[in-house]
């Protein structure tokens, strides 16, 4: 019995877990159900999405996850979700990140291996530590011990490579990802040998096939273990620093500062070791010019010019670590390869804990691993990252990580950056918080295809070496913030040749901009995916394939879970192009879709190589807009092309999430603080606070009034004026007529009409209107005549007072020289609805500005029947037909039928006017009448119309009748 109870509990927990997880999955039950329906109508099963796409041979480079997702495309969103969950779980543990990323690269490494490293590290520490070391001595010993472990694994990783093969890799490494159009390639080939003064023949020709055969000999398990040995030391050191703040201060007091040639400014320690120089820098503003194996800086606004946390094994130090505790630092080495958390044949890690930092790197930098492990971690600050190619989270036969935890950051790179990978590589860029800007491109043109555009190959982009070797895994993950992604050609969750490219954005109103091959596109036997979880987002890619499109035996997916989004591309949004799978899903929101290629978007697939592909488009909620020529439409289902299908449903609108109101600070008693709270914008979570504060002002009216006229009557802030207005109307309308507060308040307004400040005078006129002070009419007129207030301020107050006695005062201002005053007059007369104004408003229909004309038309319509009677007595003129049409359409009784027909007859001749503007106005006027005769009249006249604008209006009106 206990057994069955246990099984039941397990099943129950499993169900609850999966149910809660399912609600947050990018590809949830609802999405899967509609995918099934869209496939079923085509006679296709979900399993058939795994039709064979691996037509090109691969010589042992393709990763198992790439194979699995090509064969099971619907697994791709789940795989990305799980990857994000792992990254979130271990965002502050570098070793856990490396372990997970290595496993994705088919490296058989596990937690037991990490335990093995930790145990060996503890044993090695016994050789260095006596137990009485100060904190930074402890950290130095940790790294000495870890370097010994890492060195053994690194030697194992490359033991199958000959000296010649290693030399070839070192020669080609600086330019492996260089652009063929860049003349600097000739200079950089062999640059590392020249830097470290090692003789070699850099003129030798090295074929790509040769390089790829060499890297297959690398023991990638040992390479990952070497990186993990270093990361374990980094994690331990960071934990020591976090938990021993007082020990840091003790260290500073006990150590003596000194100077060394490689550093401008003082240092606490400088040791020469078998691994290179170990330095502990002071809290001064230091300038570092040397190459360091281990560098820790205790503070200050520092400048790093040398190779910092840049490892170049074989030729120099295979391991290089830098930890900077605080300060606004500049990492500036624009000509140094493999720098700032990058590695070649080794491991380089840079951790900056605090400060607004600037990283100015060169090629192969800022978190780049090539035959090694490179990581750059920035914990806090508004940072700027700029670099050349192969940078900012780039991995090839290794792992490259750039992780930024907090701050509004800017990323700028040439190409192959911002989450980029290739063969046996994982490139990861993570940004957990802030409004960020990503720019990739601007250096190398994509000639001859798009000669005015640049190549990017970035922002969650992976590529193989076609047709020889598969690529790797790339991910750009931005957890929150309103972000701007700007790539040109190739980028934003896209891949090429047996690769996996991913971009995941957690929340925020984001902007995705690209030129081509972007935004969830799989190109040539690969898998690309973009997921955006929340926000009103904008997607623009001038050309396809893009936005959930696969091309040439590929899989392309775009999923946007929430928000009112807009999409533009030439052709895309769920296209299976040339035997591919394309999947586009927008789960919620009122969206706008635009494509410029007729019938080639929003769920379609073409015929190629004797068979087709599959393109699915799903919009599962909201009121959406589509281009006129698209087969797609709101609240409809369609098929097009070869196995292309689309579904748009309104769905069930989810209730808006309850806004958690901020509680007011009820301990506030000072009237100025209460007024400040009352002047907040009464929206969102501030409603309760504002309401409490305004009620408090009403409970203390005399005190509040005194404060307002002393401190705030001159305000220029509309929110403050709104708070004053609410108090004013309360005092005037609610309190007893004999209230001293009321009398003083209005009297203060009269006095303020003559205040030395013009804002005070304008505010007083406004408030006299809002409290509907009829007895203030004369005072307002006098204030205007004495140039204390403007005419439109006086008229605006009259409009709010609402007494028709002011109509004769207002009417002449319809001829005022100031356009805003004429508009204000027409608006006031529309509200007052007094027939005496009709002749003046009729004359205003000839005003030189359309703004005044339309305001006058509106006023005549508001006055109503008397306006119509007056206008029908005037000479027939096209300027009146709009007004009489609106008023005539309201005549629906039998007794009014003749007058209605009279109005139609007045408008009809203007359909033949030589001026197309007048014809357009006449067609629009007749649109107000639903009579069958009017429709027939319009149909007959439309046949004779030649102006395209007028003809379009005819079609619109007739269609709607």
Coordinates of N, CA and C in Angstrom, one line a residue, residues 59 143 205 210 311 315 326-327 338 364 385-386 403 533 580 596 602 605 611 623 692 746 778 796 849 863 911 917:
X59 N 32.3 15.1 -41.6 CA 33.4 14.2 -41.2 C 33.7 14.2 -39.7
X143 N 45.7 30.2 -7.0 CA 45.9 30.2 -8.4 C 47.2 29.4 -8.8
X205 N 51.9 28.5 -46.8 CA 50.4 28.4 -47.1 C 49.8 27.3 -46.2
X210 N 43.6 21.4 -43.7 CA 44.7 21.0 -42.8 C 44.4 21.4 -41.3
X311 N 45.5 34.7 -22.5 CA 46.4 33.6 -22.4 C 46.8 33.2 -23.8
X315 N 53.5 29.8 -26.7 CA 54.4 31.0 -27.0 C 54.6 31.8 -25.7
X326 N 37.0 47.2 -7.9 CA 36.1 48.4 -8.1 C 36.8 49.5 -8.9
X327 N 36.0 50.4 -9.3 CA 36.6 51.6 -10.0 C 36.0 51.6 -11.4
X338 N 44.0 38.3 -28.5 CA 43.8 37.4 -27.4 C 44.0 38.1 -26.1
X364 N 39.8 38.9 -31.6 CA 40.1 37.7 -30.7 C 40.2 38.2 -29.3
X385 N 31.6 48.0 -24.4 CA 32.4 47.0 -25.0 C 32.6 47.2 -26.5
X386 N 33.8 47.4 -27.0 CA 34.1 47.5 -28.4 C 35.3 46.7 -28.8
X403 N 29.8 37.9 -19.9 CA 28.7 37.9 -19.0 C 28.7 39.2 -18.3
X533 N 10.3 36.7 -24.8 CA 9.3 36.3 -23.9 C 8.2 37.4 -23.6
X580 N 12.8 23.1 -46.2 CA 13.1 23.5 -44.9 C 11.9 23.5 -44.0
X596 N 6.9 42.5 -48.1 CA 6.9 43.3 -49.3 C 6.8 42.3 -50.5
X602 N 4.2 34.6 -43.9 CA 3.1 34.3 -43.0 C 2.5 32.9 -43.3
X605 N 5.5 27.6 -48.0 CA 6.7 26.8 -48.3 C 6.7 26.6 -49.9
X611 N 10.4 18.2 -54.2 CA 9.5 18.1 -53.1 C 9.5 19.5 -52.4
X623 N -6.0 41.4 -31.8 CA -6.5 42.0 -33.1 C -5.3 42.4 -33.9
X692 N -4.4 59.3 -1.8 CA -4.3 59.6 -0.3 C -3.8 61.0 -0.1
X746 N -10.7 82.1 -3.9 CA -11.1 82.8 -5.1 C -10.4 84.2 -5.1
X778 N -15.8 89.5 -15.7 CA -15.3 90.9 -15.9 C -13.8 91.0 -15.6
X796 N -10.3 80.4 -22.9 CA -10.3 79.1 -22.3 C -11.0 79.0 -21.0
X849 N -6.3 78.8 -42.5 CA -5.7 77.6 -42.0 C -6.8 76.6 -41.8
X863 N -23.7 73.0 -32.6 CA -24.9 73.9 -32.4 C -26.1 73.2 -33.0
X911 N -19.8 66.6 -57.3 CA -19.1 65.4 -57.8 C -18.5 65.6 -59.2
X917 N -10.1 68.2 -55.4 CA -10.2 68.4 -54.0 C -11.7 68.5 -53.6

